[in-house]
Structure formats: C-alpha cells, structure tokens
Short mmCIF file of N, CA and C in Angstrom, two decimals:
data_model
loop_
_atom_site.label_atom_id
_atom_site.label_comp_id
_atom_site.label_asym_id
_atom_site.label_seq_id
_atom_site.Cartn_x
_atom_site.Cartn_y
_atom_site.Cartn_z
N UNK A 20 70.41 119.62 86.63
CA UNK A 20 69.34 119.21 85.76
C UNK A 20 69.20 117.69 85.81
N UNK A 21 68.18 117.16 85.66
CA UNK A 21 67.84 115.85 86.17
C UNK A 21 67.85 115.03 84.65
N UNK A 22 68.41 114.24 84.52
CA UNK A 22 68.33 113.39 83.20
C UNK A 22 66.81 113.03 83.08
N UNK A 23 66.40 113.04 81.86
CA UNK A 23 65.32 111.82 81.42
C UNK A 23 65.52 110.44 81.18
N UNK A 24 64.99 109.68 82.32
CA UNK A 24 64.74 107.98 81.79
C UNK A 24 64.24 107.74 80.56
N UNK A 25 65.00 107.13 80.42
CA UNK A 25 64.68 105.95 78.70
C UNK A 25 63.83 104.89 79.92
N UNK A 26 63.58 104.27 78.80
CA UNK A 26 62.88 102.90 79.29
C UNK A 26 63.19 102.09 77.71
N UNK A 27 63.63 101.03 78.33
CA UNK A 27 64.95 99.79 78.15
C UNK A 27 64.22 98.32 78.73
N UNK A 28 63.72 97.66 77.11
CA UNK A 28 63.64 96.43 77.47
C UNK A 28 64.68 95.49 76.82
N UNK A 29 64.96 94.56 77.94
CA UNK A 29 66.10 93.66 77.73
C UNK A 29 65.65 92.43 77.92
N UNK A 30 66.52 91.12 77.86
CA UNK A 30 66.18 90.12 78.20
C UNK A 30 67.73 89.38 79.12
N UNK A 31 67.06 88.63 79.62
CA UNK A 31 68.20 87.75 80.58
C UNK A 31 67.62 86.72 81.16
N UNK A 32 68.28 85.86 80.95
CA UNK A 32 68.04 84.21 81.15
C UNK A 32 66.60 83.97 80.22
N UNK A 33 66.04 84.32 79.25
CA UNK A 33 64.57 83.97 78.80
C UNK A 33 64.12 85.10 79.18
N UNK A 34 64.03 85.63 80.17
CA UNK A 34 63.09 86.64 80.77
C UNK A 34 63.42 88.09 79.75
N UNK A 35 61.89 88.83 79.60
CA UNK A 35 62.10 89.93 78.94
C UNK A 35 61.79 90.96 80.49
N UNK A 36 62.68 92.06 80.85
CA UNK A 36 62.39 92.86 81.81
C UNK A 36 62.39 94.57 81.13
N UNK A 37 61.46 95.21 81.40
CA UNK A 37 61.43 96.52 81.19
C UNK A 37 62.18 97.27 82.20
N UNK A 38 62.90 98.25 82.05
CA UNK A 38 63.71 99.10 82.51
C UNK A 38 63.26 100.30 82.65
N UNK A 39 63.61 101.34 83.34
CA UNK A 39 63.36 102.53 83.23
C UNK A 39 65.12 103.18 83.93
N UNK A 40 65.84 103.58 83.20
CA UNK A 40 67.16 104.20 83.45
C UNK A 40 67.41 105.37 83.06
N UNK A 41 68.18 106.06 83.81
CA UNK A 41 68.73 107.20 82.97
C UNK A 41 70.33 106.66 82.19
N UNK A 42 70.70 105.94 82.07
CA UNK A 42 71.48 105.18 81.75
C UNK A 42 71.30 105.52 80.12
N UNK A 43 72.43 105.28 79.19
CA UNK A 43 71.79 105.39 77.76
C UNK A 43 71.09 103.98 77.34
N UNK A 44 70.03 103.22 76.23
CA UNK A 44 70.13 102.06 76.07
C UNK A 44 70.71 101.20 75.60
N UNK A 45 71.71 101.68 74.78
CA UNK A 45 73.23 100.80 74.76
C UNK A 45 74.03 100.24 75.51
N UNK A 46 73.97 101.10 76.73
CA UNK A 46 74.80 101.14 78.05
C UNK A 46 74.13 100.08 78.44
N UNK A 47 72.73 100.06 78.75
CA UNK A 47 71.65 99.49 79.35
C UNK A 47 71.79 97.90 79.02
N UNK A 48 71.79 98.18 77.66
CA UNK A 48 71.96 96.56 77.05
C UNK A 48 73.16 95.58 77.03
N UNK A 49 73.98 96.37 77.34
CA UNK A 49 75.18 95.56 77.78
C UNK A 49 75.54 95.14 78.71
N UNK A 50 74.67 96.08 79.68
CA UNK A 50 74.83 95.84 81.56
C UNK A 50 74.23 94.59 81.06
N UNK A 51 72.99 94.63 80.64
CA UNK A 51 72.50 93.29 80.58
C UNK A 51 72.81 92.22 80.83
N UNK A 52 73.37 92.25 78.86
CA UNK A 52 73.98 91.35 78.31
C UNK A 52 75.30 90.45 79.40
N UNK A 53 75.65 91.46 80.39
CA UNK A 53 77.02 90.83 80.97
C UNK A 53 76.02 90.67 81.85
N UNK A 54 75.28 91.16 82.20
CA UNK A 54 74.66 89.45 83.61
C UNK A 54 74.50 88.42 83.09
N UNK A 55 73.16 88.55 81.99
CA UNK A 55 72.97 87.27 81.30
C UNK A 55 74.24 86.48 81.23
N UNK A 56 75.14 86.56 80.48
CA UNK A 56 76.39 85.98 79.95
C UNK A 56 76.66 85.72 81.31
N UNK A 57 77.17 86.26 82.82
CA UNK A 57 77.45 85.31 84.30
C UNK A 57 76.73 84.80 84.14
N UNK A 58 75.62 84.88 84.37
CA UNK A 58 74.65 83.64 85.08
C UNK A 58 74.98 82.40 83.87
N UNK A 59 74.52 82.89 82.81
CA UNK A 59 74.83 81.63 81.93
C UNK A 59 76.49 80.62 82.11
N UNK A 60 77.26 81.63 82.40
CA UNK A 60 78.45 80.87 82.93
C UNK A 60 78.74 80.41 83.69
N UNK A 61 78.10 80.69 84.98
CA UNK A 61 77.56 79.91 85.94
C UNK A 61 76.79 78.58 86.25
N UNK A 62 76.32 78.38 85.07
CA UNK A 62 75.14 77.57 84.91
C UNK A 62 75.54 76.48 84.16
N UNK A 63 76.62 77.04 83.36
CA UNK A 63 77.17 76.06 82.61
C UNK A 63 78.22 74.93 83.15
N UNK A 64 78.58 75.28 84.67
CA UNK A 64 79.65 74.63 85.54
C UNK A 64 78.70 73.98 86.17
N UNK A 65 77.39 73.98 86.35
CA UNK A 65 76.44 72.97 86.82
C UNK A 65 74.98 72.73 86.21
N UNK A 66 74.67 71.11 86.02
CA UNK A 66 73.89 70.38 85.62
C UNK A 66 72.68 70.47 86.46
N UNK A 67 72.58 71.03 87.62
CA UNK A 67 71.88 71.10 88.63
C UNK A 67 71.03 72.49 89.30
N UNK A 68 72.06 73.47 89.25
CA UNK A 68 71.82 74.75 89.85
C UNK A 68 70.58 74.99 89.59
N UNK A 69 69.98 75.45 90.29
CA UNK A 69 68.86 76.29 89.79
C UNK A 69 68.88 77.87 89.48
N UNK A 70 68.25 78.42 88.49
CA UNK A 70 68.97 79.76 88.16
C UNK A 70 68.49 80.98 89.07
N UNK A 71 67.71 80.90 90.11
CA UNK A 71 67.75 82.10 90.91
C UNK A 71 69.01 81.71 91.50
N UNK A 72 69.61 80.74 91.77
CA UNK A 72 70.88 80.47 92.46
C UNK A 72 71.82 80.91 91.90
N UNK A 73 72.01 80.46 90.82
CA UNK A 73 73.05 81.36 89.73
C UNK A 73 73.03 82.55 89.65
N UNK A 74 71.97 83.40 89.45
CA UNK A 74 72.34 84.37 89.84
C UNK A 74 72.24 85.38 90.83
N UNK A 75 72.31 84.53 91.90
CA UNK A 75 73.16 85.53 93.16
C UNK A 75 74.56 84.77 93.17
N UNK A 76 74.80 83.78 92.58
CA UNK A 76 76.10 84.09 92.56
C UNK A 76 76.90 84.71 91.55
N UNK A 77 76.05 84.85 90.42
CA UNK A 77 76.55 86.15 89.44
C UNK A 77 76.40 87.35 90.29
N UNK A 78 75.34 87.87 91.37
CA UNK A 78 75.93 89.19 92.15
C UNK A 78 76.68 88.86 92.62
N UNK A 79 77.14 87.93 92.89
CA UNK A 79 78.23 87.99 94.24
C UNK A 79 79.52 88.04 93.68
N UNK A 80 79.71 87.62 92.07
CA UNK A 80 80.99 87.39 91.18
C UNK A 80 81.12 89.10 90.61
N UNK A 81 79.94 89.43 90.00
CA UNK A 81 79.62 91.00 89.45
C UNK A 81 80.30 91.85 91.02
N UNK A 82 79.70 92.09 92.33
CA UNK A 82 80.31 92.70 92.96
C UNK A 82 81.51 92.84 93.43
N UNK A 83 82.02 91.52 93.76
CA UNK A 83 83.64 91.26 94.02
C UNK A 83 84.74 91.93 92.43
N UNK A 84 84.07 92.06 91.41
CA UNK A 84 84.45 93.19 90.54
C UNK A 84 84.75 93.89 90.46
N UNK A 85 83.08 94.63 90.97
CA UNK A 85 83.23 96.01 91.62
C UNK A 85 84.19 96.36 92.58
N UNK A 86 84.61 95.63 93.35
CA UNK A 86 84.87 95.84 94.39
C UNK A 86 86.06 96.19 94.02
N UNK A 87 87.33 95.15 93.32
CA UNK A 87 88.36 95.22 93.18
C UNK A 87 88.49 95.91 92.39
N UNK A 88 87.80 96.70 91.25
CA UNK A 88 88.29 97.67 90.31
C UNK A 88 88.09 98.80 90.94
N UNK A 89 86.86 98.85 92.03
CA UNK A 89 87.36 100.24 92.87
C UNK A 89 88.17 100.49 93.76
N UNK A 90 89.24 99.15 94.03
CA UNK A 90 90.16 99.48 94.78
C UNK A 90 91.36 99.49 94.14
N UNK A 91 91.37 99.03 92.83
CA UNK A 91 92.60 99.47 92.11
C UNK A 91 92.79 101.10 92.00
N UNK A 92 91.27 101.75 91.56
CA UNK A 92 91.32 102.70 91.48
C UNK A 92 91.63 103.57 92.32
N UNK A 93 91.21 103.34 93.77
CA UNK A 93 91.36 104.34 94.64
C UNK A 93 93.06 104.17 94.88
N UNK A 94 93.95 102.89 94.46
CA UNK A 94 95.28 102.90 94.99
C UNK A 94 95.53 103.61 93.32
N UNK A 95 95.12 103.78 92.45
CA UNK A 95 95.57 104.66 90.97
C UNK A 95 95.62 106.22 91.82
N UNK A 96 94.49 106.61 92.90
CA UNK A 96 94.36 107.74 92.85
C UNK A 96 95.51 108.26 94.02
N UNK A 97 95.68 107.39 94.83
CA UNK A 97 96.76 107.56 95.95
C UNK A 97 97.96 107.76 95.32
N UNK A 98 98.34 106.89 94.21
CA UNK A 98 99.67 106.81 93.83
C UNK A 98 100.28 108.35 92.92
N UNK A 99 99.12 108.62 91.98
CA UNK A 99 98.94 110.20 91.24
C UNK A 99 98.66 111.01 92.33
N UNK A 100 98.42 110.95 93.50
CA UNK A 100 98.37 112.28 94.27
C UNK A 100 99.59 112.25 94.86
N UNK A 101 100.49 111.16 95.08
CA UNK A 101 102.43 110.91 95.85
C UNK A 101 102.84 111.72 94.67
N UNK A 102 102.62 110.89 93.01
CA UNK A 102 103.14 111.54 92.22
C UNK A 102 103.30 113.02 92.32
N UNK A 103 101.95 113.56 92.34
CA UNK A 103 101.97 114.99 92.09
C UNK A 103 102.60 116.05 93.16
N UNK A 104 102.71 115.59 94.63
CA UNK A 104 102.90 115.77 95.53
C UNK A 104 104.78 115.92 95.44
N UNK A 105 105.61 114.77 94.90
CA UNK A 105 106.84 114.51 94.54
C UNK A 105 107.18 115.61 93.77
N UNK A 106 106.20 115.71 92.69
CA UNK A 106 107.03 116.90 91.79
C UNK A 106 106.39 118.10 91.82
N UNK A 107 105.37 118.61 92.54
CA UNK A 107 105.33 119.88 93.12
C UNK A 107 106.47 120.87 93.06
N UNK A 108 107.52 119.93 94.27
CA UNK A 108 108.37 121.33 93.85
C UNK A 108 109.56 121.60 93.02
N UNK A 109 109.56 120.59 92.18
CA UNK A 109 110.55 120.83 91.13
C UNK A 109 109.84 121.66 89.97
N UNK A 110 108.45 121.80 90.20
CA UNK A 110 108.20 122.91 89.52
C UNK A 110 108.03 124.25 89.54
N UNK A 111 108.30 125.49 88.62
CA UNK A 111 108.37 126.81 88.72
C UNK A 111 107.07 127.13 89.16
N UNK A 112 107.34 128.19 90.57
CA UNK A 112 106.71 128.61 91.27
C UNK A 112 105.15 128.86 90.38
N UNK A 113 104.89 129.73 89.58
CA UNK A 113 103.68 129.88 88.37
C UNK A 113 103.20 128.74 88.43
N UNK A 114 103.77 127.30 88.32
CA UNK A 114 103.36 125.95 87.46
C UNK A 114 102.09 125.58 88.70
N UNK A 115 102.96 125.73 90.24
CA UNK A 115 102.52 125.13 91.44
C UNK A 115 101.60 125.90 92.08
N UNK A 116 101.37 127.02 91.47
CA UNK A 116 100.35 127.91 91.64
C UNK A 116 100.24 129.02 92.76
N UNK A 117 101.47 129.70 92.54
CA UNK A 117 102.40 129.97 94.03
C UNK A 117 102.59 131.19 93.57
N UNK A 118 102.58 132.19 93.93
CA UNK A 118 103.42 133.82 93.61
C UNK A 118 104.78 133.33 93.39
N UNK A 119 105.22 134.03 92.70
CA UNK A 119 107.12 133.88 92.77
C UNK A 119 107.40 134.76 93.62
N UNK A 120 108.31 134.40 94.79
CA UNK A 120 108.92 134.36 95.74
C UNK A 120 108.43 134.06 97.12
N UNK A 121 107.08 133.38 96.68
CA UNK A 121 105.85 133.09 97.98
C UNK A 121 106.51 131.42 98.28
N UNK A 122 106.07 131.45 99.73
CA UNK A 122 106.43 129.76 99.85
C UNK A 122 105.64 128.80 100.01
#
C-alpha cells in the first residue's frame, strides 16, 4: 500500500520551501531544522561564504554521516550475526530450529 504525501512547509536559511513527503511532518521538520542548523554552522566559521556554498558543504558534512552511521551499522550487523552464529550451538536443538536428533 502506497503511503499518502503530506505536504510540509518549512523554512531554511530565510527560504520558505513546500514539501510534498510521505515522511510524517514532524519528521519533516526536523530533517529541516538540522540542515538549516549545518548550513548556519557553517556559515558561522565564515564572514565570507556564500550560502549556496555552505550548503553543499552541509551535504557533504550531512552525507559523510550518513555514511559512517551506515557503516557502523552494517559492522553492528556483522558482529550480531558472529554472535548468533557462536551460540547456535550451545543451544537446544528446538531453540536452533533443528529436529532433535537432526544435525
């Protein structure tokens, strides 16, 4: 089943932008809110920048994020699959999903 878009106006840097997400608009407004807030932090380390500049380097700070929280995660998911893998067989045959006396 296909979600229904909200439509979500926000603002960032001055600018008001209309949205259309399936996202909730809480969700929506905070994505926001945390660009606005990079770029503005960005902006604040220079007297000069101009703000389309700022923020591509707020994507470029926002993705390197991404990036590393999905690689924590994928080493979270490696490490729980050794885990589970380790204690497989210290568990009763039933637990591991095995007939008893099957191997």
């Amino acid at each position: 089943m296909i979600e229904p878009k909200s439509v979500v106006k926000v603002r960032i840097m001055g600018e008001e932008y209309t949205l259309r997400t399936e996202a909730s608009p809480e969700h929506t407004r905070l994505v926001a809110e945390h660009v606005d807030r990079t770029i503005r932090t960005i902006l604040s380390g220079s007297a000069t920048m101009e703000t389309h500049k700022a923020a591509i380097l707020a994507a470029l700070q926002l993705t390197d994020e991404l990036f590393r929280e999905r690689s924590a995660i994928d080493g979270l998911t490696t490490d729980m699959r050794q885990l589970a893998s380790d204690i497989r067989p210290l568990l009763p045959p039933a637990k591991r999903g095995e007939e008893p006396g099957g191997a």
